[in-house]
Amino acid sequence: MVDAAFVSELRERYGIEFKNLRLLDEAFTHSSYANEHPELDLRDNERLEFLGDAVLELTVSEFLYKRYPDWPEGELTRLRAASVCTRSFSLFSREAHFDKYIRLGKGEEQSGARKRHTLQEDTFEAFNGALYLDQGKDAVVKFLQQVVFPKIAAGEFSAASDHKTFLQEYLQKDGPVDIRYDVLDEEGPAHERQFAVAVVVDGQRLAKGEGRSKKMAEQDAAKKALASLKAKAH
Amino acid sequence: MVDAAFVSELRERYGIEFKNLRLLDEAFTHSSYANEHPELDLRDNERLEFLGDAVLELTVSEFLYKRYPDWPEGELTRLRAASVCTRSFSLFSREAHFDKYIRLGKGEEQSGARKRHTLQEDTFEAFNGALYLDQGKDAVVKFLQQVVFPKIAAGEFSAASDHKTFLQEYLQKDGPVDIRYDVLDEEGPAHERQFAVAVVVDGQRLAKGEGRSKKMAEQDAAKKALASLKAKAH
């Protein structure tokens, strides 16, 4: 059975109480543990992981769809891909202490599997699959509102490098345009150089950006250009 | 507005009536049509497609999870991938006549986009995204019970070539084994040749299969071997 301390922790931190504790057990049973204890006739968490993966895909998609009503599909897809991935799920898993409670076989334990990000990700998916089966989608959403959505909304998973792409897509909606980034200025010593860059679209300067590298200044310019274009469109 | 004939067809064939018809309109508005009619201030279906993609991923996953309670994760994942793809979704789209009702711009129409499978797939996803927003997951499931699940259950998307892989995974759960396929017999003229093949595992013959090619006979043997192994395991 899953650790009693974990059952309390779920209740106290997230207000979650499983009706069917066997689902919670299953979610925290790694195949290596099930294989090592054939006498217990345990199910490992892989089927729940299969389901949980899809549960997370939908709940995160719906969150993004509703939170960003003006974003085009391309931006939604990019942020979904950055939010629904090994890096983020393993992080959530550790924050919720799931890595502490997953039951591993001895060999896996010794090989350091508990610290493996893919294993932590799998546990996070399996937990959400179990919660979905036990209590439905709304319970999953309530849990994600505590551990996932605030981080997405805070921009933790938006790659900064996306502004140039966003600007390009925005401008090219109605056909090809010429987008150019011109370096306006470059000053300071090598270790603290500052760049100033202008983004020029079809010969017209849209915005200026600054940064500690040419790339960062370009991103800054693209971000400002997008903001001003969107402000004008409204 | 979406064609009135389509609204009737949805009601009569599937019992679906949208509360918010603007969602249905949006689902059937291709970006080329929206771009061609700026005066109508239309939204294209790409955001709904983003959402619908995740809705279908979850509803199909849940169907498979519940329908095949004894399948390991690998088999579920394979059948999900084969069921949730361009080929299947474009097929469902045509069967529901979605390809007839999607609104296209003139250029796209002339280039034959209406027959393009990816466009049909996108429409299917957008429709399910719209239905989900309008009426929730249960309404989507009810629709899929009519157009999708029976086909999956009938094996329409299980690649026949999976039996050999399934057998291999089943046998290698507890370590490596030696799997060999021996041709036992080959008869008949070239255009209607019949092959008989045996699958031999660690030197022991597990089953015999037949087919019109060596590959098909091997698949048949693997399928029979799996069935007898599973029967013994219970």
PDB file of N, CA and C in Angstrom, chain A residues 12-48:
ATOM      1  N   GLU A  12      -3.957  17.119   2.933  1.00  0.00           N
ATOM      2  CA  GLU A  12      -3.673  18.414   3.560  1.00  0.00           C
ATOM      3  C   GLU A  12      -3.213  19.479   2.562  1.00  0.00           C
ATOM      4  N   ARG A  13      -2.365  19.070   1.626  1.00  0.00           N
ATOM      5  CA  ARG A  13      -1.849  20.078   0.680  1.00  0.00           C
ATOM      6  C   ARG A  13      -2.824  20.398  -0.436  1.00  0.00           C
ATOM      7  N   TYR A  14      -3.551  19.354  -0.913  1.00  0.00           N
ATOM      8  CA  TYR A  14      -4.358  19.559  -2.133  1.00  0.00           C
ATOM      9  C   TYR A  14      -5.840  19.262  -1.952  1.00  0.00           C
ATOM     10  N   GLY A  15      -6.224  18.861  -0.730  1.00  0.00           N
ATOM     11  CA  GLY A  15      -7.627  18.527  -0.511  1.00  0.00           C
ATOM     12  C   GLY A  15      -8.083  17.302  -1.297  1.00  0.00           C
ATOM     13  N   ILE A  16      -7.147  16.404  -1.630  1.00  0.00           N
ATOM     14  CA  ILE A  16      -7.507  15.217  -2.422  1.00  0.00           C
ATOM     15  C   ILE A  16      -7.621  13.982  -1.542  1.00  0.00           C
ATOM     16  N   GLU A  17      -8.790  13.333  -1.601  1.00  0.00           N
ATOM     17  CA  GLU A  17      -8.946  12.037  -0.935  1.00  0.00           C
ATOM     18  C   GLU A  17      -9.473  11.028  -1.932  1.00  0.00           C
ATOM     19  N   PHE A  18      -8.684  10.005  -2.221  1.00  0.00           N
ATOM     20  CA  PHE A  18      -9.124   8.985  -3.170  1.00  0.00           C
ATOM     21  C   PHE A  18     -10.247   8.140  -2.578  1.00  0.00           C
ATOM     22  N   LYS A  19     -11.287   7.926  -3.398  1.00  0.00           N
ATOM     23  CA  LYS A  19     -12.339   6.993  -2.990  1.00  0.00           C
ATOM     24  C   LYS A  19     -11.782   5.576  -3.096  1.00  0.00           C
ATOM     25  N   ASN A  20     -11.112   5.324  -4.239  1.00  0.00           N
ATOM     26  CA  ASN A  20     -10.546   4.000  -4.483  1.00  0.00           C
ATOM     27  C   ASN A  20      -9.028   4.063  -4.317  1.00  0.00           C
ATOM     28  N   LEU A  21      -8.566   3.678  -3.143  1.00  0.00           N
ATOM     29  CA  LEU A  21      -7.128   3.787  -2.865  1.00  0.00           C
ATOM     30  C   LEU A  21      -6.278   2.856  -3.728  1.00  0.00           C
ATOM     31  N   ARG A  22      -6.919   1.821  -4.294  1.00  0.00           N
ATOM     32  CA  ARG A  22      -6.144   0.914  -5.149  1.00  0.00           C
ATOM     33  C   ARG A  22      -5.649   1.631  -6.395  1.00  0.00           C
ATOM     34  N   LEU A  23      -6.417   2.637  -6.851  1.00  0.00           N
ATOM     35  CA  LEU A  23      -5.958   3.420  -8.001  1.00  0.00           C
ATOM     36  C   LEU A  23      -4.705   4.219  -7.641  1.00  0.00           C
ATOM     37  N   LEU A  24      -4.709   4.769  -6.437  1.00  0.00           N
ATOM     38  CA  LEU A  24      -3.541   5.534  -5.991  1.00  0.00           C
ATOM     39  C   LEU A  24      -2.328   4.607  -5.859  1.00  0.00           C
ATOM     40  N   ASP A  25      -2.561   3.421  -5.289  1.00  0.00           N
ATOM     41  CA  ASP A  25      -1.487   2.418  -5.209  1.00  0.00           C
ATOM     42  C   ASP A  25      -0.920   2.108  -6.583  1.00  0.00           C
ATOM     43  N   GLU A  26      -1.823   1.877  -7.517  1.00  0.00           N
ATOM     44  CA  GLU A  26      -1.395   1.501  -8.873  1.00  0.00           C
ATOM     45  C   GLU A  26      -0.545   2.621  -9.487  1.00  0.00           C
ATOM     46  N   ALA A  27      -0.965   3.870  -9.267  1.00  0.00           N
ATOM     47  CA  ALA A  27      -0.247   5.006  -9.856  1.00  0.00           C
ATOM     48  C   ALA A  27       1.174   5.123  -9.330  1.00  0.00           C
ATOM     49  N   PHE A  28       1.398   4.625  -8.118  1.00  0.00           N
ATOM     50  CA  PHE A  28       2.725   4.757  -7.510  1.00  0.00           C
ATOM     51  C   PHE A  28       3.497   3.438  -7.485  1.00  0.00           C
ATOM     52  N   THR A  29       3.084   2.511  -8.353  1.00  0.00           N
ATOM     53  CA  THR A  29       3.788   1.231  -8.453  1.00  0.00           C
ATOM     54  C   THR A  29       4.552   1.163  -9.766  1.00  0.00           C
ATOM     55  N   HIS A  30       5.857   1.285  -9.690  1.00  0.00           N
ATOM     56  CA  HIS A  30       6.676   1.159 -10.896  1.00  0.00           C
ATOM     57  C   HIS A  30       6.755  -0.312 -11.287  1.00  0.00           C
ATOM     58  N   SER A  31       6.902  -0.575 -12.592  1.00  0.00           N
ATOM     59  CA  SER A  31       6.930  -1.963 -13.062  1.00  0.00           C
ATOM     60  C   SER A  31       8.033  -2.762 -12.363  1.00  0.00           C
ATOM     61  N   SER A  32       9.146  -2.122 -12.034  1.00  0.00           N
ATOM     62  CA  SER A  32      10.247  -2.848 -11.383  1.00  0.00           C
ATOM     63  C   SER A  32       9.819  -3.367 -10.001  1.00  0.00           C
ATOM     64  N   TYR A  33       8.969  -2.611  -9.327  1.00  0.00           N
ATOM     65  CA  TYR A  33       8.478  -3.034  -8.012  1.00  0.00           C
ATOM     66  C   TYR A  33       7.470  -4.181  -8.162  1.00  0.00           C
ATOM     67  N   ALA A  34       6.565  -4.039  -9.128  1.00  0.00           N
ATOM     68  CA  ALA A  34       5.576  -5.103  -9.365  1.00  0.00           C
ATOM     69  C   ALA A  34       6.275  -6.409  -9.744  1.00  0.00           C
ATOM     70  N   ASN A  35       7.306  -6.306 -10.600  1.00  0.00           N
ATOM     71  CA  ASN A  35       8.025  -7.511 -11.034  1.00  0.00           C
ATOM     72  C   ASN A  35       8.768  -8.181  -9.871  1.00  0.00           C
ATOM     73  N   GLU A  36       9.213  -7.378  -8.937  1.00  0.00           N
ATOM     74  CA  GLU A  36       9.989  -7.917  -7.821  1.00  0.00           C
ATOM     75  C   GLU A  36       9.092  -8.585  -6.770  1.00  0.00           C
ATOM     76  N   HIS A  37       7.794  -8.262  -6.813  1.00  0.00           N
ATOM     77  CA  HIS A  37       6.870  -8.813  -5.819  1.00  0.00           C
ATOM     78  C   HIS A  37       5.705  -9.536  -6.476  1.00  0.00           C
ATOM     79  N   PRO A  38       5.999 -10.610  -7.209  1.00  0.00           N
ATOM     80  CA  PRO A  38       4.921 -11.304  -7.935  1.00  0.00           C
ATOM     81  C   PRO A  38       3.844 -11.804  -6.962  1.00  0.00           C
ATOM     82  N   GLU A  39       4.235 -12.097  -5.717  1.00  0.00           N
ATOM     83  CA  GLU A  39       3.287 -12.629  -4.734  1.00  0.00           C
ATOM     84  C   GLU A  39       2.202 -11.611  -4.380  1.00  0.00           C
ATOM     85  N   LEU A  40       2.485 -10.303  -4.620  1.00  0.00           N
ATOM     86  CA  LEU A  40       1.495  -9.275  -4.285  1.00  0.00           C
ATOM     87  C   LEU A  40       0.496  -9.064  -5.418  1.00  0.00           C
ATOM     88  N   ASP A  41       0.810  -9.622  -6.592  1.00  0.00           N
ATOM     89  CA  ASP A  41      -0.067  -9.514  -7.757  1.00  0.00           C
ATOM     90  C   ASP A  41      -0.451  -8.045  -8.043  1.00  0.00           C
ATOM     91  N   LEU A  42       0.563  -7.195  -8.145  1.00  0.00           N
ATOM     92  CA  LEU A  42       0.341  -5.762  -8.320  1.00  0.00           C
ATOM     93  C   LEU A  42       0.230  -5.382  -9.799  1.00  0.00           C
ATOM     94  N   ARG A  43      -0.505  -4.331 -10.048  1.00  0.00           N
ATOM     95  CA  ARG A  43      -0.518  -3.722 -11.374  1.00  0.00           C
ATOM     96  C   ARG A  43       0.470  -2.570 -11.360  1.00  0.00           C
ATOM     97  N   ASP A  44       1.310  -2.462 -12.391  1.00  0.00           N
ATOM     98  CA  ASP A  44       2.189  -1.290 -12.418  1.00  0.00           C
ATOM     99  C   ASP A  44       1.423  -0.089 -12.986  1.00  0.00           C
ATOM    100  N   ASN A  45       2.074   1.067 -12.984  1.00  0.00           N
ATOM    101  CA  ASN A  45       1.361   2.309 -13.314  1.00  0.00           C
ATOM    102  C   ASN A  45       1.336   2.676 -14.800  1.00  0.00           C
ATOM    103  N   GLU A  46       1.706   1.748 -15.663  1.00  0.00           N
ATOM    104  CA  GLU A  46       1.875   2.140 -17.069  1.00  0.00           C
ATOM    105  C   GLU A  46       0.570   2.428 -17.797  1.00  0.00           C
ATOM    106  N   ARG A  47      -0.483   1.684 -17.482  1.00  0.00           N
ATOM    107  CA  ARG A  47      -1.770   1.961 -18.126  1.00  0.00           C
ATOM    108  C   ARG A  47      -2.341   3.309 -17.637  1.00  0.00           C
ATOM    109  N   LEU A  48      -2.143   3.600 -16.367  1.00  0.00           N
ATOM    110  CA  LEU A  48      -2.618   4.887 -15.846  1.00  0.00           C
ATOM    111  C   LEU A  48      -1.827   6.043 -16.459  1.00  0.00           C
TER     112      LEU A  48
END
